[in-house]
Each structure stands twice: as structure tokens, then as C-alpha cells.
Short mmCIF file of C-alpha atoms and ligand atoms in Angstrom, two decimals:
data_model
loop_
_atom_site.label_atom_id
_atom_site.label_comp_id
_atom_site.label_asym_id
_atom_site.label_seq_id
_atom_site.Cartn_x
_atom_site.Cartn_y
_atom_site.Cartn_z
CA MET A 1 -8.84 -11.65 -7.71
CA GLN A 2 -12.74 -11.40 -7.56
CA ARG A 3 -14.13 -13.36 -4.59
CA ASN A 4 -17.74 -13.68 -3.32
CA SER A 5 -18.35 -10.08 -2.87
CA LEU A 6 -20.75 -7.72 -1.04
CA ILE A 7 -22.17 -5.25 -3.57
CA LEU A 8 -19.87 -2.28 -4.39
CA GLU A 9 -21.39 0.81 -5.59
CA ASP A 10 -20.15 2.54 -8.48
CA ARG A 11 -20.25 5.97 -7.01
CA PRO A 12 -18.50 9.10 -8.12
CA ILE A 13 -15.26 10.07 -6.23
CA ASN A 14 -15.23 13.45 -4.67
CA HIS A 15 -12.29 15.31 -5.71
CA SER A 16 -13.11 18.63 -4.13
CA LEU A 17 -12.46 17.85 -0.58
CA SER A 18 -11.16 21.01 1.15
CA LEU A 19 -8.13 20.30 3.14
CA THR A 20 -7.17 22.79 5.74
CA ASP A 21 -5.19 21.32 8.43
CA SER A 22 -1.45 20.61 8.64
CA HIS A 23 -1.85 17.46 6.70
CA SER A 24 -2.53 19.25 3.54
CA LEU A 25 -2.94 17.34 0.31
CA PRO A 26 -2.32 18.49 -3.23
CA GLU A 27 -5.69 19.35 -4.81
CA GLU A 28 -4.60 19.02 -8.37
CA ASP A 29 -2.05 17.00 -10.10
CA LYS A 30 -0.35 19.24 -12.58
CA SER A 31 3.27 18.18 -12.20
CA VAL A 32 5.19 15.59 -14.16
CA LEU A 33 8.35 13.90 -13.64
CA GLN A 34 11.08 14.23 -16.24
CA ILE A 35 13.65 11.52 -16.12
CA TRP A 36 16.82 11.37 -18.39
CA GLY A 37 18.04 7.67 -18.46
CA GLY A 38 21.40 6.14 -18.70
CA ASN A 39 23.00 7.71 -15.63
CA PRO A 40 24.55 5.05 -13.17
CA LEU A 41 23.45 5.37 -9.63
CA HIS A 42 25.73 5.24 -6.60
CA GLY A 43 25.66 5.68 -2.83
CA HIS A 44 23.19 5.06 -0.15
CA VAL A 45 19.44 5.50 0.28
CA LYS A 46 17.65 5.87 3.59
CA ILE A 47 14.36 3.89 3.48
CA SER A 48 11.29 5.47 5.06
CA GLY A 49 8.72 3.75 7.45
CA ALA A 50 6.33 1.38 5.89
CA LYS A 51 3.21 3.05 4.48
CA ASN A 52 0.98 -0.01 5.01
CA SER A 53 2.06 -0.50 8.50
CA ALA A 54 1.68 3.19 9.26
CA LEU A 55 -1.96 3.07 7.88
CA ALA A 56 -3.08 0.08 9.77
CA ILE A 57 -1.20 1.22 12.97
CA MET A 58 -2.94 4.62 12.80
CA ALA A 59 -6.31 2.72 12.77
CA GLY A 60 -5.10 0.76 15.48
CA ALA A 61 -4.51 3.87 17.71
CA ILE A 62 -8.28 4.19 17.82
CA LEU A 63 -8.23 1.35 20.31
CA CYS A 64 -6.29 3.33 22.88
CA PRO A 65 -8.28 5.74 25.17
CA ASP A 66 -4.98 7.56 25.67
CA ASP A 67 -2.06 9.14 23.71
CA CYS A 68 -0.05 7.09 21.23
CA ARG A 69 3.22 8.23 19.86
CA LEU A 70 4.04 6.64 16.32
CA ARG A 71 7.70 6.99 15.18
CA ASN A 72 9.17 6.64 11.69
CA VAL A 73 5.87 7.52 10.08
CA PRO A 74 6.51 8.35 6.32
CA SER A 75 5.17 11.58 5.07
CA LEU A 76 2.81 10.61 2.30
CA VAL A 77 -0.55 11.48 0.98
CA ASP A 78 -2.10 8.44 2.18
CA VAL A 79 -0.85 9.09 5.73
CA ALA A 80 -2.39 12.60 5.45
CA ARG A 81 -5.77 11.19 4.36
CA MET A 82 -5.62 8.64 7.14
CA SER A 83 -4.94 11.48 9.72
CA GLN A 84 -7.99 13.32 8.37
CA ILE A 85 -10.28 10.35 8.71
CA LEU A 86 -9.07 9.90 12.42
CA ALA A 87 -9.67 13.75 12.94
CA ALA A 88 -13.11 13.29 11.46
CA LEU A 89 -13.66 10.65 14.22
CA GLY A 90 -12.87 12.99 16.86
CA LEU A 91 -9.21 12.10 17.42
CA LYS A 92 -6.42 14.69 17.95
CA ILE A 93 -3.52 14.34 15.72
CA GLU A 94 -0.19 16.26 15.77
CA ARG A 95 2.67 15.63 13.35
CA ASN A 96 6.36 16.62 14.17
CA GLY A 97 8.76 15.41 11.50
CA ASP A 98 8.41 11.61 11.20
CA THR A 99 6.48 11.43 14.70
CA LEU A 100 2.87 11.42 14.85
CA ASP A 101 0.96 11.81 18.10
CA ILE A 102 -2.69 10.44 18.17
CA ASP A 103 -4.93 11.21 20.97
CA ALA A 104 -8.01 8.88 20.77
CA ARG A 105 -9.42 10.01 24.14
CA HIS A 106 -12.27 11.73 22.62
CA LEU A 107 -13.45 9.18 19.95
CA GLN A 108 -16.98 10.42 19.66
CA GLN A 109 -18.01 9.74 16.01
CA SER A 110 -18.89 6.17 14.86
CA GLN A 111 -19.29 7.28 11.21
CA ALA A 112 -16.45 7.86 8.79
CA PRO A 113 -17.06 10.28 6.08
CA TYR A 114 -17.56 9.12 2.52
CA GLU A 115 -15.48 11.75 0.95
CA LEU A 116 -12.42 10.46 2.91
CA VAL A 117 -13.04 6.76 2.84
CA SER A 118 -13.57 6.80 -0.89
CA GLN A 119 -10.03 8.16 -1.43
CA LEU A 120 -8.27 5.64 0.58
CA ARG A 121 -9.20 2.06 0.89
CA ALA A 122 -7.15 1.33 3.93
CA SER A 123 -9.49 3.70 5.83
CA PHE A 124 -12.20 1.00 5.79
CA PHE A 125 -10.04 -0.79 8.58
CA VAL A 126 -11.27 1.77 11.07
CA ILE A 127 -14.51 -0.27 11.32
CA GLY A 128 -12.81 -2.80 13.58
CA PRO A 129 -11.25 -0.62 16.24
CA VAL A 130 -14.20 1.86 16.12
CA LEU A 131 -16.78 -1.03 16.63
CA ALA A 132 -14.55 -2.50 19.46
CA ARG A 133 -14.70 0.75 21.39
CA LEU A 134 -17.86 2.31 20.82
CA GLY A 135 -20.05 -0.79 20.05
CA ALA A 136 -21.17 0.75 16.76
CA ALA A 137 -19.49 1.89 13.50
CA ARG A 138 -20.66 3.17 10.13
CA VAL A 139 -18.09 3.13 7.44
CA PRO A 140 -18.96 3.72 3.71
CA LEU A 141 -18.04 0.65 1.46
CA PRO A 142 -14.50 1.97 -0.12
CA GLY A 143 -15.45 0.68 -3.64
CA GLY A 144 -13.20 -0.83 -6.27
CA CYS A 145 -10.02 0.85 -7.38
CA ALA A 146 -7.49 1.03 -10.09
CA ILE A 147 -6.21 -2.49 -9.37
CA GLY A 148 -9.27 -4.40 -8.59
CA ALA A 149 -12.84 -4.62 -7.29
CA ARG A 150 -11.39 -5.34 -3.77
CA PRO A 151 -14.53 -6.38 -1.79
CA VAL A 152 -14.82 -6.32 1.95
CA ASP A 153 -16.79 -9.40 2.47
CA LEU A 154 -14.27 -11.07 4.76
CA HIS A 155 -13.97 -8.22 6.97
CA VAL A 156 -17.66 -8.03 7.38
CA ARG A 157 -18.11 -11.92 7.90
CA GLY A 158 -15.55 -11.88 10.59
CA LEU A 159 -17.24 -9.06 12.47
CA GLN A 160 -20.51 -11.00 12.20
CA ALA A 161 -18.96 -13.92 13.66
CA MET A 162 -17.93 -11.83 16.61
CA GLY A 163 -21.54 -11.05 17.34
CA ALA A 164 -21.79 -7.77 15.26
CA GLU A 165 -25.08 -7.00 13.43
CA VAL A 166 -23.93 -5.77 9.94
CA HIS A 167 -26.07 -4.41 7.27
CA ILE A 168 -25.34 -2.49 4.19
CA ASP A 169 -27.55 0.36 3.08
CA HIS A 170 -26.87 2.71 0.27
CA GLY A 171 -23.20 1.93 0.16
CA MET A 172 -22.82 2.29 3.94
CA VAL A 173 -21.70 -0.53 6.13
CA HIS A 174 -23.59 -0.26 9.56
CA ALA A 175 -22.18 -2.46 12.12
CA TYR A 176 -23.22 -2.56 15.94
CA VAL A 177 -23.18 -5.00 18.67
CA PRO A 178 -26.59 -5.76 20.04
CA GLY A 179 -27.41 -5.87 23.82
CA ARG A 180 -26.80 -3.66 26.87
CA ASN A 181 -23.15 -4.43 26.98
CA PRO A 182 -21.99 -3.71 23.51
CA LYS A 183 -18.79 -5.90 23.45
CA LEU A 184 -17.75 -8.09 20.52
CA LYS A 185 -17.34 -11.86 21.51
CA GLY A 186 -14.34 -13.84 20.77
CA ALA A 187 -14.95 -16.38 17.80
CA LYS A 188 -13.05 -18.87 15.76
CA ILE A 189 -12.80 -17.26 12.25
CA TYR A 190 -11.57 -19.05 9.14
CA LEU A 191 -10.64 -16.50 6.27
CA ASP A 192 -11.33 -17.86 2.79
CA TYR A 193 -8.29 -15.99 1.60
CA PRO A 194 -5.39 -14.54 3.76
CA SER A 195 -6.48 -11.01 3.31
CA VAL A 196 -4.01 -8.38 4.75
CA GLY A 197 -6.80 -5.92 5.59
CA ALA A 198 -9.26 -8.40 6.88
CA THR A 199 -6.65 -9.91 9.07
CA GLU A 200 -5.79 -6.45 10.37
CA THR A 201 -9.55 -5.51 10.84
CA LEU A 202 -10.40 -8.52 12.92
CA MET A 203 -7.25 -8.69 14.88
CA MET A 204 -7.76 -5.00 16.08
CA ALA A 205 -11.46 -5.65 16.81
CA ALA A 206 -10.73 -8.78 18.86
CA THR A 207 -8.12 -7.05 21.16
CA LEU A 208 -11.09 -5.61 23.18
CA ALA A 209 -13.53 -8.46 22.62
CA GLU A 210 -14.80 -10.79 25.42
CA GLY A 211 -12.84 -14.06 25.25
CA GLU A 212 -10.59 -15.69 22.78
CA THR A 213 -10.58 -15.07 18.90
CA THR A 214 -8.78 -17.35 16.52
CA LEU A 215 -8.05 -16.06 12.89
CA GLU A 216 -7.23 -19.14 10.76
CA ASN A 217 -5.60 -18.75 7.29
CA ALA A 218 -4.52 -15.25 8.37
CA ALA A 219 -2.37 -13.07 6.46
CA GLN A 220 1.35 -13.26 7.46
CA GLU A 221 2.66 -10.00 6.03
CA PRO A 222 5.17 -7.93 8.07
CA GLU A 223 2.71 -5.11 8.21
CA VAL A 224 0.30 -7.47 10.16
CA VAL A 225 2.98 -8.56 12.55
CA ASP A 226 3.90 -4.76 12.94
CA LEU A 227 0.29 -4.13 13.84
CA ALA A 228 0.12 -6.91 16.35
CA ASN A 229 3.33 -5.76 18.09
CA PHE A 230 1.93 -2.30 18.34
CA CYS A 231 -1.21 -3.69 19.75
CA ARG A 232 0.74 -5.88 22.10
CA ALA A 233 2.79 -2.88 23.21
CA MET A 234 -0.47 -1.25 24.24
CA GLY A 235 -1.36 -4.27 26.29
CA ALA A 236 -3.34 -6.49 23.88
CA ARG A 237 -2.71 -10.26 24.11
CA ILE A 238 -1.88 -11.59 20.77
CA ARG A 239 0.18 -14.74 19.71
CA GLY A 240 0.93 -16.28 16.33
CA ALA A 241 1.06 -13.00 14.24
CA GLY A 242 3.45 -13.94 11.33
CA THR A 243 1.96 -17.43 11.09
CA ASN A 244 -1.41 -18.44 9.52
CA THR A 245 -2.89 -18.86 13.01
CA ILE A 246 -3.42 -15.77 15.10
CA VAL A 247 -4.97 -15.88 18.61
CA ILE A 248 -6.12 -12.93 20.40
CA SER A 249 -7.34 -12.91 23.99
CA GLY A 250 -9.51 -9.75 24.65
CA VAL A 251 -8.43 -7.40 27.34
CA PRO A 252 -10.81 -4.72 28.93
CA ASN A 253 -8.51 -1.86 28.25
CA LEU A 254 -5.40 -0.84 26.35
CA HIS A 255 -2.90 1.87 27.42
CA SER A 256 -0.60 4.66 25.98
CA VAL A 257 2.54 3.55 23.83
CA ASP A 258 5.39 4.96 21.89
CA TYR A 259 5.99 2.70 18.84
CA PRO A 260 8.36 2.92 15.77
CA ILE A 261 7.08 1.75 12.47
CA ILE A 262 9.18 -0.89 10.57
CA PRO A 263 11.05 0.15 7.32
CA ASP A 264 9.10 -0.10 4.05
CA ARG A 265 10.03 -3.45 2.34
CA ILE A 266 8.37 -2.24 -0.95
CA GLU A 267 10.27 0.96 -1.00
CA ALA A 268 13.50 -0.98 -0.31
CA GLY A 269 12.64 -3.54 -3.05
CA THR A 270 11.95 -0.52 -5.37
CA PHE A 271 15.42 0.87 -4.87
CA LEU A 272 17.27 -2.61 -5.34
CA VAL A 273 15.38 -2.97 -8.66
CA ALA A 274 16.52 0.55 -9.74
CA GLY A 275 19.96 -0.39 -8.78
CA ALA A 276 19.84 -3.71 -10.84
CA ILE A 277 18.35 -2.13 -13.96
CA THR A 278 20.83 0.61 -14.11
CA HIS A 279 23.76 -1.83 -13.29
CA SER A 280 24.63 0.32 -10.14
CA GLU A 281 26.11 -0.60 -6.92
CA ILE A 282 23.98 0.94 -4.11
CA THR A 283 23.27 0.42 -0.38
CA ILE A 284 20.00 0.66 1.34
CA SER A 285 19.15 0.87 4.96
CA PRO A 286 17.26 0.59 7.42
CA VAL A 287 15.72 -2.64 6.23
CA VAL A 288 14.59 -6.02 7.69
CA PRO A 289 16.18 -8.39 5.35
CA ASP A 290 13.92 -11.20 6.25
CA HIS A 291 10.87 -9.17 4.94
CA LEU A 292 12.82 -9.08 1.44
CA THR A 293 13.51 -12.81 1.28
CA ALA A 294 11.13 -13.38 -1.92
CA VAL A 295 12.51 -10.12 -3.71
CA ILE A 296 16.08 -10.85 -2.95
CA ALA A 297 15.73 -14.48 -4.24
CA LYS A 298 14.33 -13.13 -7.55
CA LEU A 299 16.96 -10.58 -7.88
CA GLN A 300 19.64 -13.19 -7.36
CA ASP A 301 17.85 -15.28 -10.09
CA ILE A 302 17.92 -12.44 -12.44
CA GLY A 303 21.65 -11.99 -11.93
CA ALA A 304 22.07 -9.26 -9.37
CA LYS A 305 23.68 -9.97 -5.95
CA VAL A 306 22.21 -8.72 -2.67
CA ILE A 307 24.75 -8.67 0.12
CA ALA A 308 23.77 -8.11 3.90
CA GLU A 309 26.43 -5.34 4.99
CA GLU A 310 25.11 -5.18 8.33
CA PRO A 311 21.99 -6.55 10.02
CA ASN A 312 19.80 -3.70 8.51
CA CYS A 313 21.79 -2.68 5.62
CA LEU A 314 21.68 -4.30 2.09
CA ARG A 315 24.10 -3.80 -0.95
CA LEU A 316 23.06 -4.45 -4.34
CA VAL A 317 25.79 -5.57 -6.74
CA PRO A 318 24.70 -5.59 -10.32
CA GLY A 319 25.18 -8.34 -12.66
CA ARG A 320 24.19 -9.40 -16.27
CA LEU A 321 20.29 -9.49 -16.20
CA ARG A 322 18.55 -12.80 -17.37
CA ALA A 323 14.90 -13.74 -17.54
CA THR A 324 13.01 -15.40 -14.75
CA ASP A 325 9.26 -16.35 -14.13
CA ILE A 326 7.47 -14.61 -11.09
CA GLU A 327 4.03 -15.40 -9.63
CA THR A 328 2.55 -13.01 -7.03
CA LEU A 329 1.24 -14.51 -3.82
CA PRO A 330 0.43 -13.71 -0.24
CA TYR A 331 3.59 -13.29 2.18
CA PRO A 332 5.89 -15.01 2.31
CA GLY A 333 5.39 -15.35 -1.62
CA PHE A 334 6.62 -12.77 -3.98
CA PRO A 335 4.53 -9.36 -3.12
CA THR A 336 2.22 -8.30 -5.58
CA ASP A 337 3.50 -4.62 -4.61
CA MET A 338 6.80 -5.52 -6.30
CA GLN A 339 5.32 -7.05 -9.48
CA ALA A 340 5.42 -3.77 -11.67
CA PRO A 341 8.82 -2.77 -10.58
CA PHE A 342 10.12 -6.20 -11.55
CA MET A 343 8.29 -6.11 -14.81
CA ALA A 344 10.23 -3.12 -15.62
CA LEU A 345 13.45 -4.95 -14.69
CA LEU A 346 12.49 -7.96 -16.87
CA THR A 347 11.99 -5.79 -19.93
CA LYS A 348 15.80 -5.47 -19.99
CA SER A 349 16.70 -9.02 -18.95
CA GLU A 350 17.97 -11.43 -21.48
CA GLY A 351 15.25 -13.91 -22.60
CA ASP A 352 11.56 -14.50 -22.12
CA SER A 353 9.90 -14.11 -18.68
CA VAL A 354 6.35 -14.84 -17.40
CA ILE A 355 4.82 -12.80 -14.72
CA THR A 356 1.53 -14.09 -13.22
CA GLU A 357 -0.54 -11.81 -11.06
CA THR A 358 -2.78 -13.84 -8.74
CA VAL A 359 -3.64 -11.26 -5.95
CA PHE A 360 -5.48 -8.46 -7.83
CA GLU A 361 -7.28 -8.88 -11.19
CA ASN A 362 -6.30 -5.68 -12.72
CA ARG A 363 -2.83 -4.95 -11.87
CA LEU A 364 -1.12 -4.82 -15.22
CA GLY A 365 -1.90 -1.11 -16.30
CA HIS A 366 1.58 -0.43 -16.47
CA VAL A 367 2.18 -2.88 -19.54
CA ALA A 368 0.89 -0.45 -22.08
CA GLU A 369 3.00 2.29 -20.76
CA LEU A 370 6.27 0.01 -20.61
CA ASN A 371 5.46 -1.07 -24.32
CA ARG A 372 5.32 2.66 -25.27
CA MET A 373 8.96 2.90 -23.98
CA GLY A 374 9.96 -0.13 -26.24
CA ALA A 375 9.27 -3.07 -24.09
CA ASP A 376 7.94 -6.25 -25.49
CA ILE A 377 5.15 -7.46 -23.30
CA ARG A 378 2.01 -9.22 -24.10
CA VAL A 379 -0.94 -9.85 -21.66
CA LYS A 380 -2.97 -13.02 -21.65
CA GLY A 381 -5.32 -13.03 -18.77
CA LYS A 382 -3.47 -12.83 -15.57
CA HIS A 383 -0.19 -13.59 -17.35
CA ALA A 384 2.34 -11.11 -18.78
CA LEU A 385 4.89 -12.47 -21.26
CA ILE A 386 8.10 -10.36 -21.22
CA ARG A 387 10.59 -10.56 -23.96
CA GLY A 388 13.74 -8.85 -22.93
CA VAL A 389 15.01 -6.10 -25.33
CA SER A 390 18.28 -4.44 -25.56
CA MET A 391 17.08 -0.77 -25.35
CA LEU A 392 14.12 1.11 -23.92
CA SER A 393 13.43 4.61 -25.15
CA GLY A 394 12.24 7.63 -23.25
CA ALA A 395 8.57 8.46 -23.87
CA PRO A 396 5.68 10.40 -22.31
CA VAL A 397 3.85 7.83 -20.19
CA VAL A 398 1.04 8.00 -17.63
CA ALA A 399 1.06 6.32 -14.26
CA THR A 400 -2.04 4.12 -13.75
CA ASP A 401 -1.49 3.14 -10.00
CA LEU A 402 0.90 3.53 -7.14
CA ARG A 403 3.34 0.73 -8.05
CA ALA A 404 2.97 1.10 -11.82
CA SER A 405 4.19 4.68 -11.20
CA ALA A 406 7.37 3.21 -9.69
CA ALA A 407 7.82 0.76 -12.60
CA LEU A 408 7.80 3.64 -15.00
CA VAL A 409 10.36 5.45 -12.93
CA ILE A 410 12.63 2.46 -12.99
CA ALA A 411 12.27 1.84 -16.85
CA ALA A 412 13.07 5.61 -17.42
CA LEU A 413 16.18 5.30 -15.35
CA ALA A 414 17.50 2.70 -17.76
CA ALA A 415 15.95 4.22 -21.00
CA ASP A 416 17.57 6.09 -23.69
CA GLY A 417 16.60 9.85 -23.71
CA LYS A 418 13.87 11.61 -21.74
CA THR A 419 10.78 10.09 -20.20
CA THR A 420 7.85 12.33 -18.93
CA ILE A 421 5.53 10.68 -16.37
CA GLN A 422 2.17 12.00 -15.59
CA ARG A 423 -0.36 11.64 -12.84
CA LEU A 424 2.15 11.68 -10.04
CA HIS A 425 -0.58 11.67 -7.36
CA HIS A 426 -0.33 7.84 -7.59
CA LEU A 427 3.30 8.06 -6.86
CA ASP A 428 3.02 10.57 -3.93
CA ARG A 429 0.61 8.16 -2.15
CA GLY A 430 3.35 5.68 -1.38
CA TYR A 431 6.81 6.83 -2.07
CA TYR A 432 8.30 9.60 0.24
CA ASP A 433 10.41 11.84 -1.97
CA LEU A 434 11.32 9.22 -4.61
CA GLU A 435 12.87 11.82 -7.00
CA GLY A 436 14.98 13.37 -4.09
CA LYS A 437 16.34 10.07 -3.00
CA LEU A 438 17.06 9.17 -6.69
CA ARG A 439 18.69 12.43 -7.41
CA GLN A 440 21.02 11.97 -4.44
CA LEU A 441 22.13 8.54 -6.00
CA GLY A 442 22.95 10.39 -9.21
CA ALA A 443 19.75 10.01 -11.25
CA LYS A 444 18.85 12.90 -13.62
CA ILE A 445 15.32 13.47 -12.54
CA GLU A 446 13.23 16.58 -11.77
CA ARG A 447 9.50 17.27 -11.09
CA VAL A 448 8.28 20.23 -13.10
CA GLN A 449 4.90 21.90 -13.48
CA ASP A 450 3.17 20.70 -16.66
CA LYS A 451 2.53 24.12 -18.08
CA THR A 452 1.66 22.77 -21.76
CA ASP A 453 -1.27 20.73 -22.89
CA ALA A 454 0.91 17.75 -23.01
CA GLY A 455 -0.88 16.21 -20.20
CA VAL A 456 -4.19 16.35 -21.87
CA GLU A 457 -2.77 15.30 -25.14
CA ALA A 458 -1.16 12.36 -23.71
CA ASP A 459 -4.30 11.32 -21.76
CA GLN A 460 -6.36 11.56 -25.01
CA THR A 461 -3.96 10.21 -27.43
CA LEU A 462 -1.89 7.49 -25.69
CA THR A 463 -4.00 5.98 -22.94
CA ALA A 464 -6.67 3.46 -23.31
CA PRO A 465 -10.18 4.96 -22.46
CA SER A 466 -10.58 2.37 -19.61
CA GLN A 467 -7.40 3.62 -17.96
CA ILE A 468 -8.48 7.29 -18.07
CA LEU A 469 -11.88 6.52 -16.80
CA THR A 470 -10.79 4.38 -13.72
CA PRO A 471 -11.07 6.37 -10.51
CA PRO A 472 -7.38 7.18 -10.24
CA GLN A 473 -6.83 7.97 -6.59
CA MET A 474 -7.81 5.20 -4.45
CA GLN A 475 -5.58 2.30 -3.99
CA SER A 476 -4.00 1.51 -0.51
N1 EPU B 1 -10.31 -9.57 -0.92
C1 EPU B 1 -11.55 -10.21 -0.87
N2 EPU B 1 -12.47 -9.86 0.05
C2 EPU B 1 -12.02 -9.18 1.24
C3 EPU B 1 -10.76 -8.55 1.32
C4 EPU B 1 -9.88 -8.85 0.22
O1 EPU B 1 -11.99 -10.86 -1.97
O2 EPU B 1 -12.83 -9.11 2.16
C5 EPU B 1 -9.32 -9.86 -2.04
C6 EPU B 1 -8.94 -8.54 -2.74
O3 EPU B 1 -9.94 -8.00 -3.68
C7 EPU B 1 -7.70 -8.96 -3.45
C8 EPU B 1 -7.12 -9.93 -2.39
O4 EPU B 1 -8.22 -10.35 -1.68
O5 EPU B 1 -7.96 -9.49 -4.56
C9 EPU B 1 -6.04 -9.41 -1.40
O6 EPU B 1 -6.44 -8.21 -0.77
P1 EPU B 1 -6.08 -7.94 0.72
O7 EPU B 1 -7.27 -7.71 1.48
O8 EPU B 1 -4.99 -8.96 1.10
O9 EPU B 1 -5.36 -6.43 0.43
P2 EPU B 1 -5.59 -5.08 1.10
O10 EPU B 1 -5.50 -5.37 2.56
O11 EPU B 1 -6.66 -4.47 0.56
C10 EPU B 1 -3.05 -4.57 1.34
C11 EPU B 1 -2.20 -3.31 0.96
C12 EPU B 1 -2.03 -3.51 -0.48
C13 EPU B 1 -1.24 -4.73 -0.89
C14 EPU B 1 -2.22 -6.01 -0.43
C15 EPU B 1 -1.54 -7.28 -0.71
C16 EPU B 1 -2.65 -1.96 2.67
C17 EPU B 1 -3.15 -0.50 3.12
N3 EPU B 1 -2.71 -2.21 1.45
O12 EPU B 1 -4.33 -4.26 0.71
O13 EPU B 1 -1.08 -2.29 -0.98
O14 EPU B 1 -0.99 -4.83 -2.27
O15 EPU B 1 -2.42 -5.91 0.95
O16 EPU B 1 -0.40 -7.39 -0.01
O17 EPU B 1 -2.05 -2.53 3.52
C18 EPU B 1 0.09 -0.98 -2.20
O18 EPU B 1 0.83 -0.57 -1.11
O19 EPU B 1 0.25 -0.48 -3.43
C19 EPU B 1 -1.12 -1.74 -2.07
C20 EPU B 1 -2.15 -1.86 -2.92
#
């Protein structure tokens, strides 16, 4: 969705960042996933902590001039990247299993490095807490990404409403609070669109502002609520998170906290879809079923049953799959992050379905790849028309973004023969050990080094040039 936007620069992405600390990242992406379809799944999957909560809450830890302990933090490339950004700002970070200790006592740097921000869109969110604590912040424009232009105008306008001077120079957003006492001021802010990131940036900024801030038409996503709960656990005064009006009364200081991240509703939904397409009975936990209401409703529509076994455990009971229509919307509507996995499912559902993507303008990159596997999908603008087929066939395919990768894995599980998926760096950004978890359920899946030229060949012969040229790594 393209809205009034600040200018985004089309600058090259730096792939050669050297990564030396414990949060190491893969420098190259030479592995591929091989999946042999047709094996039924069974058993239980443990759902990891929510990526999009973890990223926002890590930024939120900047607000605290003390130690924060985060639990249930998923071990993902995006989390490692966010750790590096915090480290570049002067924070100390230590990872121990799924616990992350963040010490923001020595926040010294107000400037986030371009090489890091350009690789992780969510890192732009640090602008709010850095500005709130230091009175100044300089963060590069994150730029567009594989799924859309993704401007940051709503973040910037909200900060301006709170008294910040903001200007953009050579792709760098400079924000500062003028005057001797560089404190943001509470304001009434109406968001043109309930942006998750803008709601999070402004809510964080407002926790330490003077006076009361009201965010109207705020995002209601569970990750926004998780961030609000984290801030409240540090002493922030926030009410209304989870509704479209959030009111934040600024406090002078926040304190240390020990906080568990909520389970990842998108990972949970991905496994439910994997169960449905392979006609398998599986259970998943921990989950918050309320976070999955729209996803569960669509699964039931399509013919699968989802039963609450326990308050935090769901059982997927497969059924005969039939077509449905889906429109992605801000929460509590159907999540855009589940659009690609559901499209994979609908390729094998009886009848014609329509998926309408309203949140991002370029999030249908998986269509060409699913068609390569025998699906029958046509795209018209933001609509995808899916005609159910009786069989998918394994094929070499290329992941175009994070959730597109998940869609290809799901289709491959139900396809006849072997599928090889390239560009796994997308998958590794947001799913912790997807192949390990699927293997445990009985899927035949392995990650191997791509020693042949197959990767290059597939890129050259099978993928549209626009897909190859899109900077592949930034998304969250
Ligand atoms: N938008 C604007 N101006 C702004 C901000 C957003 O026009 O200032 C537009 C965007 O371009 C987009 C729409 O508003 O078209 C929605 O963007 P939003 O700000 O809500 O998304 P986000 O904060 O950038 C988060 C998640 C995404 C998820 C979306 C929507 C994180 C780190 N990322 O992005 O997650 O799809 O909300 O729910 O929280 C993913 O996990 O695969 C992923 C992309």
C-alpha cells in the first residue's frame, strides 16, 4: 500500500558487513531446502517466541537506563541483526539460550549505522526510544523492500507532533528535541493508517514524554500489546493497547524488568496450514488462541477443524479442503503475514478462491513459484485468483520473501516428488528451525549446501528479472 511518503532513496544494500560477535549471521546463502512431498505429519510442535514482538521489545529496552531480561526470544537472523544495532548504539547484550539480557545504561550513540538499518526495517523503530532518552536520534531511512515501498511518514509526523524537529538529509532522518530540556511533549496523534511500526515507535517515544499522548487509529496487533505490556512492566503508564486508542502518560524514568515474549502467532498459523494441506492431525503449543481468531476462522471455512486442547494448545483436525475468499487487513482482520501460506493451501482446495492483499503493494511474489509447482493462480492488481488443482508437483523454486518461503515449504509438503527451495536467508529471518520442527513431525526435508550451479541456473532461467533485482534481505 503506497501512502503519502517521505522520499525513499534507492541505495545499494551492503552485503559485506563483518559480523564477529556471538550473534553471528550467515554471510552467504548457499544452502537449499530439499523437500519430498506426500508424507503425512503427526505429533506436536513447540512454537517459538514472536519475532515481531521480540524486535519491537528489543528496541523498547533502550528506554530503560538499567538491565532488561527478555525471555522466549527466538533465535533468528533478524533478532541477531537487531542485537547488533543495539550494540552499535552502546548497549550491552548477552544471549543465553532463549534469554536475552540487554543493558542500556550506556546508551551513548544517537546514530544507528546505515549498513545495519538497511538490512532490517524494524530497526528504524529505535528512533522513538533513542529520541526519548537522548533528545536526539539519527536513523537512516530503511528504504523499500521485497514486499513494498514501506515509507516511514507516519512515524515522522507523530514525532513532529510531539515537538521533535525532524529533517531528512541524504537518506538520514535527523530528529532532535529543541530547547534546554530536550523532552518530547505529549500530543494527540491521529494515524492515517493503523501502522504497527508507527504505533510502536510513537508509544515508546511517549513513555518518557512530558504529559499525555493519545494515539488514535492505532494498530491493535498482539505485538503492539506485548510491547505495551513490556513498557508497563518497566513502569510506563499506558492504557488502551489492543484497542484503536492508546493513551500514554509520560513518566520520568523506567526501571529494570524480566519479561517473556508472547508466542509467535504467524509461526503457529504456518504449522496449522502445514497440517491442513497434508491432511494431518497435529498439535501446537504454546499459543494464545485469541491471537489466531481470523486464521482459525478461515481454516474452518476451508474445511479443517481447530480444537482448543488446553488454553494454550491447539489441535488441527484435517478435513476435505474447499475454496474461500480472503482479504488481508490490520488486526483483528486476516494477517498479511499469513496470506502466502494460505495461498499455498488454497491451491489444493476444491473450487475457486480469491485472495486480496490490501496491506502491502508487492506481496504476491510467491504466485509465480507456486505456479511452477502446478498451481493455477492468476494475479490481477492486488487480487490473486486461485483455481484449486488436484495435484502439485515438486520443482526448483526461489523464495522471494519471508512468508513466501513458508508458502513454498507448505506447497512442497503436499507436492508430488522433490522440491528444492533457494534463497533460504528469507526463511531464516523469521522461522526458527522450521525444517527441524517439520522433520520431527515426519516430513522428509533437509537443508543441503548447493554445490552445483543449480542456484544460478534457477535464478537466471526461472525467475522474473524484477524478482532477482529486488534487494532480497530486508523485510521485517
Ligand atoms: N505505512 C505507511 N507509512 C508509514 C508506515 C507504514 O504508509 O509510516 C504503510 C506500509 O507501507 C504498509 C502498511 O502501512 O503498506 C502497513 O505497514 P505497518 O507499518 O503496519 O507494518 P510494519 O510495522 O512495517 C509490521 C511487521 C510486518 C507485518 C506488518 C503488518 C514487524 C517488525 N514487522 O511491519 O511483518 O507484515 O507489521 O502486520 O513488526 C513479517 O513478519 O513477515 C512482516 C513483514
